[in-house]
Amino acid sequence: LSQLVLIPEENVNATDQLAGTLLDPNTLFDFAAAFTALKAKSLAINNCPPNATVVNSGNQAMVTLGNNPTNVWNVTGADFNNFSQINLLGTLPNASNPLIINVNASGTFNWQNKKFVISGEGDDFVEINRAPFILLNFYNTTTLNIQNSNLLTASILAPLADITNNGSGNITGQIIAKTFTKPNAGELHIARFNANVSCACPGITIN
């Protein structure tokens, strides 16, 4: 038989509910102002002159980076899609030498996203030590469809875009978009872009 436990009346509703408080609307985050600023930053970053050396080797992008305050690779969406892999060489992305990839893909872009490969560094190391210093700037894309399931280790700045991630691969970075939809499996690992972009306007930060 089940036991019947009697609860003393003084123990019922013994927890008092505190009175609610209203936040000052002036202290709330202003998303509209933030996105206006991010759109301006995205366009400004697109004005960065390219300084990375890119060679097509067997359909792989060999991207050599220098000891620059900001390394910049400007690429069209079509060319970006044609590479089977992106190899990073030279001064690898870090807090003092971040990598900006300005992707010119206006309107709708079906992105066949490729993996960033660094010789001698495994995926876990790249996610922790490189992803916070790589930024993909889709400054004129309004619909961004991520098609492949490759691991993506970079932040995405696409303030005009509705992004749909159709792949099942993980993303390690930061996503700034008009909307973001992920119908399939895969994880989002936060690795906030953590460097200054000094090539277009001194001191631009995306944090």
PDB file of C-alpha atoms in Angstrom:
ATOM      1  CA  LEU A   1       0.000   0.000   0.000  1.00  0.00           C
ATOM      2  CA  SER A   2       1.119   3.531  -0.682  1.00  0.00           C
ATOM      3  CA  GLN A   3       1.968   5.715   2.241  1.00  0.00           C
ATOM      4  CA  LEU A   4      -0.039   8.840   2.841  1.00  0.00           C
ATOM      5  CA  VAL A   5       2.180  11.694   3.947  1.00  0.00           C
ATOM      6  CA  LEU A   6       0.539  14.639   5.687  1.00  0.00           C
ATOM      7  CA  ILE A   7       2.254  17.999   5.245  1.00  0.00           C
ATOM      8  CA  PRO A   8       1.862  20.464   8.116  1.00  0.00           C
ATOM      9  CA  GLU A   9      -0.110  23.511   7.054  1.00  0.00           C
ATOM     10  CA  GLU A  10       2.708  25.884   7.938  1.00  0.00           C
ATOM     11  CA  ASN A  11       4.933  24.207   5.285  1.00  0.00           C
ATOM     12  CA  VAL A  12       2.485  24.810   2.474  1.00  0.00           C
ATOM     13  CA  ASN A  13       3.255  27.833   0.313  1.00  0.00           C
ATOM     14  CA  ALA A  14       6.148  28.590   2.579  1.00  0.00           C
ATOM     15  CA  THR A  15       8.081  30.356  -0.215  1.00  0.00           C
ATOM     16  CA  ASP A  16       7.106  33.946  -0.733  1.00  0.00           C
ATOM     17  CA  GLN A  17       7.129  35.342  -4.267  1.00  0.00           C
ATOM     18  CA  LEU A  18       9.004  38.588  -4.612  1.00  0.00           C
ATOM     19  CA  ALA A  19       7.333  41.542  -6.241  1.00  0.00           C
ATOM     20  CA  GLY A  20       8.079  41.964  -9.940  1.00  0.00           C
ATOM     21  CA  THR A  21      10.257  44.775 -11.175  1.00  0.00           C
ATOM     22  CA  LEU A  22      10.139  46.629 -14.463  1.00  0.00           C
ATOM     23  CA  LEU A  23      13.323  47.340 -16.376  1.00  0.00           C
ATOM     24  CA  ASP A  24      14.036  50.851 -17.483  1.00  0.00           C
ATOM     25  CA  PRO A  25      13.393  50.753 -21.263  1.00  0.00           C
ATOM     26  CA  ASN A  26      16.335  53.111 -21.711  1.00  0.00           C
ATOM     27  CA  THR A  27      18.693  50.399 -20.485  1.00  0.00           C
ATOM     28  CA  LEU A  28      17.479  47.697 -22.902  1.00  0.00           C
ATOM     29  CA  PHE A  29      19.670  46.607 -25.831  1.00  0.00           C
ATOM     30  CA  ASP A  30      18.917  48.592 -28.982  1.00  0.00           C
ATOM     31  CA  PHE A  31      19.023  45.962 -31.726  1.00  0.00           C
ATOM     32  CA  ALA A  32      18.070  48.413 -34.473  1.00  0.00           C
ATOM     33  CA  ALA A  33      20.968  50.727 -33.643  1.00  0.00           C
ATOM     34  CA  ALA A  34      23.361  47.790 -33.323  1.00  0.00           C
ATOM     35  CA  PHE A  35      22.472  46.451 -36.768  1.00  0.00           C
ATOM     36  CA  THR A  36      22.754  49.894 -38.316  1.00  0.00           C
ATOM     37  CA  ALA A  37      26.290  50.081 -36.928  1.00  0.00           C
ATOM     38  CA  LEU A  38      27.112  46.532 -38.056  1.00  0.00           C
ATOM     39  CA  LYS A  39      25.932  47.236 -41.602  1.00  0.00           C
ATOM     40  CA  ALA A  40      28.194  50.279 -41.721  1.00  0.00           C
ATOM     41  CA  LYS A  41      31.127  48.262 -40.370  1.00  0.00           C
ATOM     42  CA  SER A  42      30.564  45.506 -42.913  1.00  0.00           C
ATOM     43  CA  LEU A  43      30.680  48.007 -45.769  1.00  0.00           C
ATOM     44  CA  ALA A  44      33.734  49.714 -44.304  1.00  0.00           C
ATOM     45  CA  ILE A  45      35.609  46.429 -43.951  1.00  0.00           C
ATOM     46  CA  ASN A  46      34.882  45.697 -47.598  1.00  0.00           C
ATOM     47  CA  ASN A  47      37.044  48.718 -48.432  1.00  0.00           C
ATOM     48  CA  CYS A  48      40.110  47.052 -46.947  1.00  0.00           C
ATOM     49  CA  PRO A  49      42.763  46.616 -49.655  1.00  0.00           C
ATOM     50  CA  PRO A  50      43.732  42.970 -50.212  1.00  0.00           C
ATOM     51  CA  ASN A  51      47.180  41.950 -49.029  1.00  0.00           C
ATOM     52  CA  ALA A  52      46.986  38.148 -48.866  1.00  0.00           C
ATOM     53  CA  THR A  53      48.654  36.146 -51.628  1.00  0.00           C
ATOM     54  CA  VAL A  54      46.290  33.523 -53.032  1.00  0.00           C
ATOM     55  CA  VAL A  55      47.390  30.763 -55.392  1.00  0.00           C
ATOM     56  CA  ASN A  56      45.146  28.108 -56.931  1.00  0.00           C
ATOM     57  CA  SER A  57      46.951  24.783 -56.558  1.00  0.00           C
ATOM     58  CA  GLY A  58      45.025  21.770 -57.770  1.00  0.00           C
ATOM     59  CA  ASN A  59      41.764  23.602 -57.082  1.00  0.00           C
ATOM     60  CA  GLN A  60      42.868  24.347 -53.527  1.00  0.00           C
ATOM     61  CA  ALA A  61      43.328  27.909 -52.318  1.00  0.00           C
ATOM     62  CA  MET A  62      46.828  28.425 -50.910  1.00  0.00           C
ATOM     63  CA  VAL A  63      46.397  31.645 -48.902  1.00  0.00           C
ATOM     64  CA  THR A  64      49.666  33.120 -47.644  1.00  0.00           C
ATOM     65  CA  LEU A  65      49.234  35.711 -44.894  1.00  0.00           C
ATOM     66  CA  GLY A  66      51.790  38.304 -43.831  1.00  0.00           C
ATOM     67  CA  ASN A  67      52.696  40.024 -40.586  1.00  0.00           C
ATOM     68  CA  ASN A  68      49.999  42.650 -41.176  1.00  0.00           C
ATOM     69  CA  PRO A  69      47.722  44.313 -38.604  1.00  0.00           C
ATOM     70  CA  THR A  70      44.897  42.856 -40.687  1.00  0.00           C
ATOM     71  CA  ASN A  71      45.248  40.265 -43.438  1.00  0.00           C
ATOM     72  CA  VAL A  72      42.663  40.682 -46.170  1.00  0.00           C
ATOM     73  CA  TRP A  73      41.484  38.384 -48.945  1.00  0.00           C
ATOM     74  CA  ASN A  74      38.872  39.813 -51.320  1.00  0.00           C
ATOM     75  CA  VAL A  75      37.140  37.112 -53.348  1.00  0.00           C
ATOM     76  CA  THR A  76      34.015  36.690 -55.452  1.00  0.00           C
ATOM     77  CA  GLY A  77      31.418  34.181 -54.350  1.00  0.00           C
ATOM     78  CA  ALA A  78      31.918  32.152 -57.539  1.00  0.00           C
ATOM     79  CA  ASP A  79      35.667  31.861 -57.011  1.00  0.00           C
ATOM     80  CA  PHE A  80      35.193  31.089 -53.317  1.00  0.00           C
ATOM     81  CA  ASN A  81      32.894  28.197 -54.220  1.00  0.00           C
ATOM     82  CA  ASN A  82      35.305  26.765 -56.777  1.00  0.00           C
ATOM     83  CA  PHE A  83      37.999  25.907 -54.244  1.00  0.00           C
ATOM     84  CA  SER A  84      37.843  22.425 -52.748  1.00  0.00           C
ATOM     85  CA  GLN A  85      39.827  23.470 -49.663  1.00  0.00           C
ATOM     86  CA  ILE A  86      41.327  26.615 -48.136  1.00  0.00           C
ATOM     87  CA  ASN A  87      44.879  26.270 -46.847  1.00  0.00           C
ATOM     88  CA  LEU A  88      46.228  29.022 -44.591  1.00  0.00           C
ATOM     89  CA  LEU A  89      49.978  29.670 -44.654  1.00  0.00           C
ATOM     90  CA  GLY A  90      52.419  32.268 -43.338  1.00  0.00           C
ATOM     91  CA  THR A  91      51.449  34.390 -40.345  1.00  0.00           C
ATOM     92  CA  LEU A  92      48.467  32.427 -39.100  1.00  0.00           C
ATOM     93  CA  PRO A  93      45.398  34.247 -37.749  1.00  0.00           C
ATOM     94  CA  ASN A  94      45.868  35.578 -34.211  1.00  0.00           C
ATOM     95  CA  ALA A  95      44.810  38.565 -32.116  1.00  0.00           C
ATOM     96  CA  SER A  96      47.435  40.815 -33.717  1.00  0.00           C
ATOM     97  CA  ASN A  97      47.065  39.481 -37.281  1.00  0.00           C
ATOM     98  CA  PRO A  98      43.395  38.604 -37.924  1.00  0.00           C
ATOM     99  CA  LEU A  99      42.164  37.414 -41.306  1.00  0.00           C
ATOM    100  CA  ILE A 100      39.279  39.146 -43.082  1.00  0.00           C
ATOM    101  CA  ILE A 101      37.706  37.475 -46.117  1.00  0.00           C
ATOM    102  CA  ASN A 102      35.454  39.868 -48.015  1.00  0.00           C
ATOM    103  CA  VAL A 103      33.097  37.770 -50.144  1.00  0.00           C
ATOM    104  CA  ASN A 104      31.444  39.585 -53.040  1.00  0.00           C
ATOM    105  CA  ALA A 105      28.217  37.619 -53.481  1.00  0.00           C
ATOM    106  CA  SER A 106      25.303  39.974 -53.954  1.00  0.00           C
ATOM    107  CA  GLY A 107      21.712  38.822 -53.570  1.00  0.00           C
ATOM    108  CA  THR A 108      21.285  35.084 -53.024  1.00  0.00           C
ATOM    109  CA  PHE A 109      24.449  33.062 -52.539  1.00  0.00           C
ATOM    110  CA  ASN A 110      24.486  29.270 -52.284  1.00  0.00           C
ATOM    111  CA  TRP A 111      27.727  28.827 -50.407  1.00  0.00           C
ATOM    112  CA  GLN A 112      29.582  25.564 -50.904  1.00  0.00           C
ATOM    113  CA  ASN A 113      31.500  26.208 -47.702  1.00  0.00           C
ATOM    114  CA  LYS A 114      34.958  24.656 -47.504  1.00  0.00           C
ATOM    115  CA  LYS A 115      37.157  23.750 -44.584  1.00  0.00           C
ATOM    116  CA  PHE A 116      40.076  25.873 -43.410  1.00  0.00           C
ATOM    117  CA  VAL A 117      43.183  23.709 -43.208  1.00  0.00           C
ATOM    118  CA  ILE A 118      46.416  24.598 -41.414  1.00  0.00           C
ATOM    119  CA  SER A 119      49.279  22.142 -41.707  1.00  0.00           C
ATOM    120  CA  GLY A 120      50.175  20.585 -38.370  1.00  0.00           C
ATOM    121  CA  GLU A 121      47.083  21.878 -36.554  1.00  0.00           C
ATOM    122  CA  GLY A 122      44.098  19.664 -35.777  1.00  0.00           C
ATOM    123  CA  ASP A 123      40.464  20.750 -35.794  1.00  0.00           C
ATOM    124  CA  ASP A 124      40.296  21.217 -32.013  1.00  0.00           C
ATOM    125  CA  PHE A 125      43.368  23.471 -32.022  1.00  0.00           C
ATOM    126  CA  VAL A 126      42.034  25.523 -34.938  1.00  0.00           C
ATOM    127  CA  GLU A 127      38.650  25.965 -33.253  1.00  0.00           C
ATOM    128  CA  ILE A 128      40.263  27.346 -30.092  1.00  0.00           C
ATOM    129  CA  ASN A 129      43.262  29.231 -31.459  1.00  0.00           C
ATOM    130  CA  ARG A 130      42.301  30.396 -34.973  1.00  0.00           C
ATOM    131  CA  ALA A 131      38.514  30.681 -35.235  1.00  0.00           C
ATOM    132  CA  PRO A 132      38.296  33.827 -33.030  1.00  0.00           C
ATOM    133  CA  PHE A 133      40.529  35.658 -35.507  1.00  0.00           C
ATOM    134  CA  ILE A 134      38.907  34.800 -38.865  1.00  0.00           C
ATOM    135  CA  LEU A 135      35.981  36.827 -40.176  1.00  0.00           C
ATOM    136  CA  LEU A 136      33.943  36.141 -43.318  1.00  0.00           C
ATOM    137  CA  ASN A 137      32.321  39.379 -44.458  1.00  0.00           C
ATOM    138  CA  PHE A 138      29.301  38.847 -46.731  1.00  0.00           C
ATOM    139  CA  TYR A 139      28.692  42.573 -47.076  1.00  0.00           C
ATOM    140  CA  ASN A 140      26.189  42.485 -49.969  1.00  0.00           C
ATOM    141  CA  THR A 141      24.529  39.073 -49.541  1.00  0.00           C
ATOM    142  CA  THR A 142      20.815  39.104 -48.722  1.00  0.00           C
ATOM    143  CA  THR A 143      20.168  35.342 -48.717  1.00  0.00           C
ATOM    144  CA  LEU A 144      22.996  33.036 -47.666  1.00  0.00           C
ATOM    145  CA  ASN A 145      22.436  29.298 -48.005  1.00  0.00           C
ATOM    146  CA  ILE A 146      25.216  27.219 -46.426  1.00  0.00           C
ATOM    147  CA  GLN A 147      25.196  24.020 -48.471  1.00  0.00           C
ATOM    148  CA  ASN A 148      27.995  21.765 -47.247  1.00  0.00           C
ATOM    149  CA  SER A 149      28.570  20.013 -43.921  1.00  0.00           C
ATOM    150  CA  ASN A 150      32.219  20.949 -43.548  1.00  0.00           C
ATOM    151  CA  LEU A 151      33.439  22.237 -40.194  1.00  0.00           C
ATOM    152  CA  LEU A 152      33.417  26.035 -40.286  1.00  0.00           C
ATOM    153  CA  THR A 153      35.946  27.776 -38.030  1.00  0.00           C
ATOM    154  CA  ALA A 154      35.265  31.481 -38.549  1.00  0.00           C
ATOM    155  CA  SER A 155      32.783  34.190 -37.718  1.00  0.00           C
ATOM    156  CA  ILE A 156      30.202  35.269 -40.271  1.00  0.00           C
ATOM    157  CA  LEU A 157      29.304  38.934 -40.670  1.00  0.00           C
ATOM    158  CA  ALA A 158      26.234  39.138 -42.932  1.00  0.00           C
ATOM    159  CA  PRO A 159      23.988  41.831 -41.451  1.00  0.00           C
ATOM    160  CA  LEU A 160      21.764  42.021 -44.557  1.00  0.00           C
ATOM    161  CA  ALA A 161      21.287  38.286 -44.942  1.00  0.00           C
ATOM    162  CA  ASP A 162      18.799  35.634 -44.028  1.00  0.00           C
ATOM    163  CA  ILE A 163      21.092  32.644 -43.394  1.00  0.00           C
ATOM    164  CA  THR A 164      19.991  29.029 -43.698  1.00  0.00           C
ATOM    165  CA  ASN A 165      22.531  26.391 -42.725  1.00  0.00           C
ATOM    166  CA  ASN A 166      21.504  23.345 -44.761  1.00  0.00           C
ATOM    167  CA  GLY A 167      24.560  21.336 -43.718  1.00  0.00           C
ATOM    168  CA  SER A 168      25.061  19.256 -40.594  1.00  0.00           C
ATOM    169  CA  GLY A 169      28.588  20.417 -39.782  1.00  0.00           C
ATOM    170  CA  ASN A 170      29.513  22.418 -36.707  1.00  0.00           C
ATOM    171  CA  ILE A 171      30.193  26.144 -36.778  1.00  0.00           C
ATOM    172  CA  THR A 172      32.747  27.585 -34.381  1.00  0.00           C
ATOM    173  CA  GLY A 173      32.583  31.343 -34.445  1.00  0.00           C
ATOM    174  CA  GLN A 174      30.090  34.169 -34.233  1.00  0.00           C
ATOM    175  CA  ILE A 175      27.106  34.677 -36.544  1.00  0.00           C
ATOM    176  CA  ILE A 176      25.730  38.132 -37.252  1.00  0.00           C
ATOM    177  CA  ALA A 177      22.788  38.009 -39.640  1.00  0.00           C
ATOM    178  CA  LYS A 178      19.301  39.318 -40.228  1.00  0.00           C
ATOM    179  CA  THR A 179      17.959  35.836 -39.447  1.00  0.00           C
ATOM    180  CA  PHE A 180      19.530  32.412 -38.920  1.00  0.00           C
ATOM    181  CA  THR A 181      17.874  29.039 -39.526  1.00  0.00           C
ATOM    182  CA  LYS A 182      19.417  25.619 -39.033  1.00  0.00           C
ATOM    183  CA  PRO A 183      17.004  22.825 -39.999  1.00  0.00           C
ATOM    184  CA  ASN A 184      19.554  20.015 -39.774  1.00  0.00           C
ATOM    185  CA  ALA A 185      21.864  18.583 -37.130  1.00  0.00           C
ATOM    186  CA  GLY A 186      25.082  20.295 -36.133  1.00  0.00           C
ATOM    187  CA  GLU A 187      26.259  22.505 -33.320  1.00  0.00           C
ATOM    188  CA  LEU A 188      27.065  26.174 -32.915  1.00  0.00           C
ATOM    189  CA  HIS A 189      30.175  26.755 -30.807  1.00  0.00           C
ATOM    190  CA  ILE A 190      30.647  30.344 -29.686  1.00  0.00           C
ATOM    191  CA  ALA A 191      34.081  31.748 -30.525  1.00  0.00           C
ATOM    192  CA  ARG A 192      33.517  35.492 -30.647  1.00  0.00           C
ATOM    193  CA  PHE A 193      35.595  37.421 -33.165  1.00  0.00           C
ATOM    194  CA  ASN A 194      38.238  38.862 -30.883  1.00  0.00           C
ATOM    195  CA  ALA A 195      40.460  41.246 -32.840  1.00  0.00           C
ATOM    196  CA  ASN A 196      40.511  44.787 -34.195  1.00  0.00           C
ATOM    197  CA  VAL A 197      40.163  45.441 -37.911  1.00  0.00           C
ATOM    198  CA  SER A 198      42.529  48.297 -38.671  1.00  0.00           C
ATOM    199  CA  CYS A 199      42.684  48.323 -42.474  1.00  0.00           C
ATOM    200  CA  ALA A 200      39.593  50.370 -43.312  1.00  0.00           C
ATOM    201  CA  CYS A 201      38.747  52.432 -40.242  1.00  0.00           C
ATOM    202  CA  PRO A 202      41.159  52.271 -37.296  1.00  0.00           C
ATOM    203  CA  GLY A 203      39.867  50.340 -34.341  1.00  0.00           C
ATOM    204  CA  ILE A 204      36.824  48.678 -35.897  1.00  0.00           C
ATOM    205  CA  THR A 205      35.622  45.913 -33.611  1.00  0.00           C
ATOM    206  CA  ILE A 206      32.876  43.384 -34.271  1.00  0.00           C
ATOM    207  CA  ASN A 207      32.452  42.320 -30.634  1.00  0.00           C
TER     208      ASN A 207
END
